[in-house]
């Protein structure tokens, strides 16, 4: 996913990672040139490790972590150039609402992944796999 985004240009981009856990993807995108990243998470369980990782890599000033459900409160999140959902769509009870909220906060690229053997995701794959807006 990181390489996919890097090939499409991340230099100076803002990133919104939804359900990013400890934030490995946001960290990689920041290391490769993204300007800022925000990670939205539903569980506080990742915070200690995520903050340690950001401190170790001296990225705290370019990364924000928030406990926030974007599907329930989409207006509470600023738009970003790139929006990422990695292994999140399959776990959220209302994937259409989640992806709709993510799309409304996307300026340029919306990228998400999901397990290939999930019936709901097979239905989703047949309708849309990603979204890109012209620059």
Tab-separated table of C-alpha atoms in Angstrom:
chain	number	residue	atom	x	y	z
A	1	UNK	CA	0.000	0.000	0.000
A	2	UNK	CA	2.854	2.391	0.857
A	3	UNK	CA	4.594	1.711	-2.459
A	4	UNK	CA	1.291	2.138	-4.321
A	5	UNK	CA	0.848	5.572	-2.758
A	6	UNK	CA	4.479	6.555	-3.213
A	7	UNK	CA	4.197	5.853	-6.956
A	8	UNK	CA	1.272	8.283	-7.109
A	9	UNK	CA	3.075	11.045	-5.251
A	10	UNK	CA	3.103	11.637	-1.516
A	11	UNK	CA	5.674	14.416	-1.264
A	12	UNK	CA	4.189	17.192	0.863
A	13	UNK	CA	0.812	15.432	1.144
A	14	UNK	CA	-1.435	15.282	4.162
A	15	UNK	CA	-2.505	11.788	5.188
A	16	UNK	CA	-5.533	10.566	7.113
A	17	UNK	CA	-5.201	6.965	8.258
A	18	UNK	CA	-8.419	5.484	9.583
A	19	UNK	CA	-8.005	2.572	11.967
A	20	UNK	CA	-4.248	2.570	11.667
A	21	UNK	CA	-3.411	0.757	14.895
A	22	UNK	CA	0.092	1.774	15.968
A	23	UNK	CA	0.465	3.731	12.736
A	24	UNK	CA	2.988	1.790	10.677
A	25	UNK	CA	1.557	3.084	7.400
A	26	UNK	CA	1.438	6.714	8.518
A	27	UNK	CA	5.036	6.414	9.759
A	28	UNK	CA	6.222	4.996	6.435
A	29	UNK	CA	4.419	7.705	4.469
A	30	UNK	CA	5.930	10.416	6.686
A	31	UNK	CA	9.407	8.918	6.258
A	32	UNK	CA	8.909	8.934	2.466
A	33	UNK	CA	7.849	12.553	2.218
A	34	UNK	CA	4.292	13.123	3.413
A	35	UNK	CA	4.053	16.425	5.280
A	36	UNK	CA	1.589	15.489	8.037
A	37	UNK	CA	-0.490	12.507	9.101
A	38	UNK	CA	-3.519	12.013	11.301
A	39	UNK	CA	-4.418	8.562	12.590
A	40	UNK	CA	-7.983	7.910	13.738
A	41	UNK	CA	-8.492	4.933	15.990
A	42	UNK	CA	-11.450	3.530	17.919
A	43	UNK	CA	-9.402	1.795	20.598
A	44	UNK	CA	-6.950	3.408	23.023
A	45	UNK	CA	-5.024	0.111	23.214
A	46	UNK	CA	-2.501	1.242	20.548
A	47	UNK	CA	-1.664	4.661	21.972
A	48	UNK	CA	1.315	3.830	24.179
A	49	UNK	CA	3.146	1.867	21.484
A	50	UNK	CA	2.191	4.356	18.764
A	51	UNK	CA	3.496	7.316	20.745
A	52	UNK	CA	6.720	5.452	21.530
A	53	UNK	CA	7.218	4.741	17.811
A	54	UNK	CA	6.629	8.377	16.862
A	55	UNK	CA	9.078	9.571	19.548
A	56	UNK	CA	11.766	7.093	18.470
A	57	UNK	CA	11.521	8.307	14.891
A	58	UNK	CA	11.222	11.989	15.860
A	59	UNK	CA	7.905	12.290	14.005
A	60	UNK	CA	5.680	13.547	16.842
A	61	UNK	CA	5.503	17.053	15.376
A	62	UNK	CA	4.182	15.717	12.034
A	63	UNK	CA	1.708	13.151	13.352
A	64	UNK	CA	-1.549	13.426	15.237
A	65	UNK	CA	-3.393	10.544	16.855
A	66	UNK	CA	-7.047	10.760	17.783
A	67	UNK	CA	-9.691	8.474	19.199
A	68	UNK	CA	-12.536	9.221	16.808
A	69	UNK	CA	-15.203	7.353	14.822
A	70	UNK	CA	-15.266	9.133	11.460
A	71	UNK	CA	-18.366	7.226	10.322
A	72	UNK	CA	-20.334	8.453	13.341
A	73	UNK	CA	-18.895	11.996	13.341
A	74	UNK	CA	-17.456	12.804	9.898
A	75	UNK	CA	-17.566	16.572	10.410
A	76	UNK	CA	-15.043	16.277	13.237
A	77	UNK	CA	-12.240	15.401	10.821
A	78	UNK	CA	-10.397	17.644	8.372
A	79	UNK	CA	-9.907	16.559	4.776
A	80	UNK	CA	-6.562	15.111	3.678
A	81	UNK	CA	-4.847	14.618	0.356
A	82	UNK	CA	-4.587	10.873	0.966
A	83	UNK	CA	-6.970	8.750	3.035
A	84	UNK	CA	-5.924	5.203	3.962
A	85	UNK	CA	-7.952	2.338	5.463
A	86	UNK	CA	-5.873	-0.831	5.786
A	87	UNK	CA	-7.753	-3.897	7.007
A	88	UNK	CA	-10.465	-1.717	8.522
A	89	UNK	CA	-13.410	-1.871	6.113
A	90	UNK	CA	-14.097	-5.538	6.874
A	91	UNK	CA	-14.206	-4.958	10.638
A	92	UNK	CA	-16.527	-1.965	10.776
A	93	UNK	CA	-20.246	-2.803	11.149
A	94	UNK	CA	-21.374	-0.309	8.458
A	95	UNK	CA	-18.715	-0.286	5.751
A	96	UNK	CA	-20.796	1.877	3.404
A	97	UNK	CA	-21.063	4.644	5.987
A	98	UNK	CA	-17.362	4.318	6.829
A	99	UNK	CA	-16.244	4.539	3.197
A	100	UNK	CA	-18.696	7.366	2.514
A	101	UNK	CA	-17.250	9.389	5.392
A	102	UNK	CA	-13.710	8.600	4.239
A	103	UNK	CA	-14.515	9.664	0.664
A	104	UNK	CA	-15.897	13.005	1.848
A	105	UNK	CA	-12.582	13.712	3.608
A	106	UNK	CA	-10.461	12.774	0.576
A	107	UNK	CA	-8.899	15.484	-1.568
A	108	UNK	CA	-6.899	13.253	-3.927
A	109	UNK	CA	-6.533	9.527	-3.147
A	110	UNK	CA	-8.663	7.103	-1.139
A	111	UNK	CA	-7.010	3.712	-0.719
A	112	UNK	CA	-8.322	0.761	1.247
A	113	UNK	CA	-7.658	-2.938	1.618
A	114	UNK	CA	-9.814	-5.831	2.732
A	115	UNK	CA	-9.612	-9.632	2.985
A	116	UNK	CA	-10.438	-11.308	-0.336
A	117	UNK	CA	-12.615	-14.108	1.065
A	118	UNK	CA	-15.244	-12.039	2.813
A	119	UNK	CA	-18.716	-12.091	1.167
A	120	UNK	CA	-19.375	-8.445	2.008
A	121	UNK	CA	-16.050	-7.457	0.562
A	122	UNK	CA	-16.680	-9.471	-2.601
A	123	UNK	CA	-19.847	-7.401	-3.054
A	124	UNK	CA	-17.892	-4.228	-2.399
A	125	UNK	CA	-15.149	-5.234	-4.840
A	126	UNK	CA	-17.720	-5.561	-7.601
A	127	UNK	CA	-18.899	-1.979	-7.009
A	128	UNK	CA	-15.688	-0.029	-6.245
A	129	UNK	CA	-12.135	-0.774	-5.201
A	130	UNK	CA	-10.674	2.667	-4.765
A	131	UNK	CA	-11.145	6.278	-5.624
A	132	UNK	CA	-8.856	8.879	-7.095
A	133	UNK	CA	-9.576	12.522	-7.814
A	134	UNK	CA	-7.715	14.507	-10.444
A	135	UNK	CA	-5.026	16.753	-9.011
